[in-house]
């Protein structure tokens, strides 16, 4: 009996030892294969451009706060007073200074109609600003203050170097003075967005703008839109406001604004070309009836000439009442707002080609543009 027990113990010890030795031997056999698999996976990830890093990865959000420091003291709050009462509040930023003055860029609608414009700096200094120049179609204005109040000048960048999906942020005074210096952050959602706006409550105008989802509220208008380097790439101008819409704001590209900065600084009118017509959209059916004009139902877009100014370029080119303009310079004209947008890409004195329909036939004519009287 004792012999059987001893034999059982010996067998058990033998099996245990065999298991241990077998496991170790198996590990050494597959070790090299495991290493090969790991190295192959790493090589494949590097090949497809997922990531290549020789050290630990860390995510640091201080880059945004550093960028905010590049603009914070250059951002101002603008209070528009009319008849000694506060009419509206907006934002702006100092984009340059000289030995005497600091120059602030903002929106036209922020300063429009002001009898007095109070500028509040980041340190709460308040001074009265002077509007040097302003333009409703551009929705841009330049305001001047004494240089002694300037604490910082913004770094000017360009939106052309930014990509859709880039992080952007704004600094401004949403809702009013009490929230001045508010920072909001978001994404550059789109470029070259064509947005129709009303100008002077009498006519429509198309703006080519940047789309962002950073929060913009009343009071943010005129404030800077910046990239993560703290460079201004746009001027906040408007947003879509409807119950079903969220996070659709728009900014004027900085490079576009800078094209007109000299005229605005010097208080000059922005010269815009003129054709010399009165017009309505083809969709304005009932108003066209008042001019005894009936449009072929097959024509769904374009601009109808309802009057030609005497001795104008349009008159000299032979345009007539009832002609339907469908193109400028080879680009489609969908409505009056878009016609003005295309037209204002040209200079006074330029000769352009108009495409129009008369008696159901497409025609083309060259017109030399004259100056629009403001």
PDB file of C-alpha atoms in Angstrom, residues 137 197 199 202-206 272-273 279 303 328 333 335-346 372:
ATOM      1  CA  UNK A 137     -21.346  96.895 -47.646  1.00  0.00           C
ATOM      2  CA  UNK A 197     -27.547  90.190 -45.651  1.00  0.00           C
ATOM      3  CA  UNK A 199     -27.717  96.680 -46.142  1.00  0.00           C
ATOM      4  CA  UNK A 202     -33.229  98.670 -48.453  1.00  0.00           C
ATOM      5  CA  UNK A 203     -31.101  96.253 -50.448  1.00  0.00           C
ATOM      6  CA  UNK A 204     -29.539  92.828 -50.194  1.00  0.00           C
ATOM      7  CA  UNK A 205     -25.840  92.099 -50.407  1.00  0.00           C
ATOM      8  CA  UNK A 206     -23.853  88.875 -50.503  1.00  0.00           C
ATOM      9  CA  UNK A 272     -17.790 100.815 -56.471  1.00  0.00           C
ATOM     10  CA  UNK A 273     -18.632 100.339 -60.135  1.00  0.00           C
ATOM     11  CA  UNK A 279     -33.551  95.942 -61.344  1.00  0.00           C
ATOM     12  CA  UNK A 303     -32.122  89.940 -62.675  1.00  0.00           C
ATOM     13  CA  UNK A 328     -21.299  88.714 -65.422  1.00  0.00           C
ATOM     14  CA  UNK A 333     -26.157  85.834 -61.755  1.00  0.00           C
ATOM     15  CA  UNK A 335     -30.387  87.439 -58.077  1.00  0.00           C
ATOM     16  CA  UNK A 336     -29.780  91.142 -57.456  1.00  0.00           C
ATOM     17  CA  UNK A 337     -27.680  90.553 -54.341  1.00  0.00           C
ATOM     18  CA  UNK A 338     -25.361  88.213 -56.193  1.00  0.00           C
ATOM     19  CA  UNK A 339     -25.169  90.597 -59.178  1.00  0.00           C
ATOM     20  CA  UNK A 340     -23.832  93.313 -56.871  1.00  0.00           C
ATOM     21  CA  UNK A 341     -21.384  90.887 -55.294  1.00  0.00           C
ATOM     22  CA  UNK A 342     -19.965  89.926 -58.691  1.00  0.00           C
ATOM     23  CA  UNK A 343     -20.011  93.505 -59.952  1.00  0.00           C
ATOM     24  CA  UNK A 344     -18.108  94.829 -56.941  1.00  0.00           C
ATOM     25  CA  UNK A 345     -15.230  92.464 -57.618  1.00  0.00           C
ATOM     26  CA  UNK A 346     -14.324  94.811 -60.484  1.00  0.00           C
ATOM     27  CA  UNK A 372     -21.331 104.561 -58.253  1.00  0.00           C
TER      28      UNK A 372
END
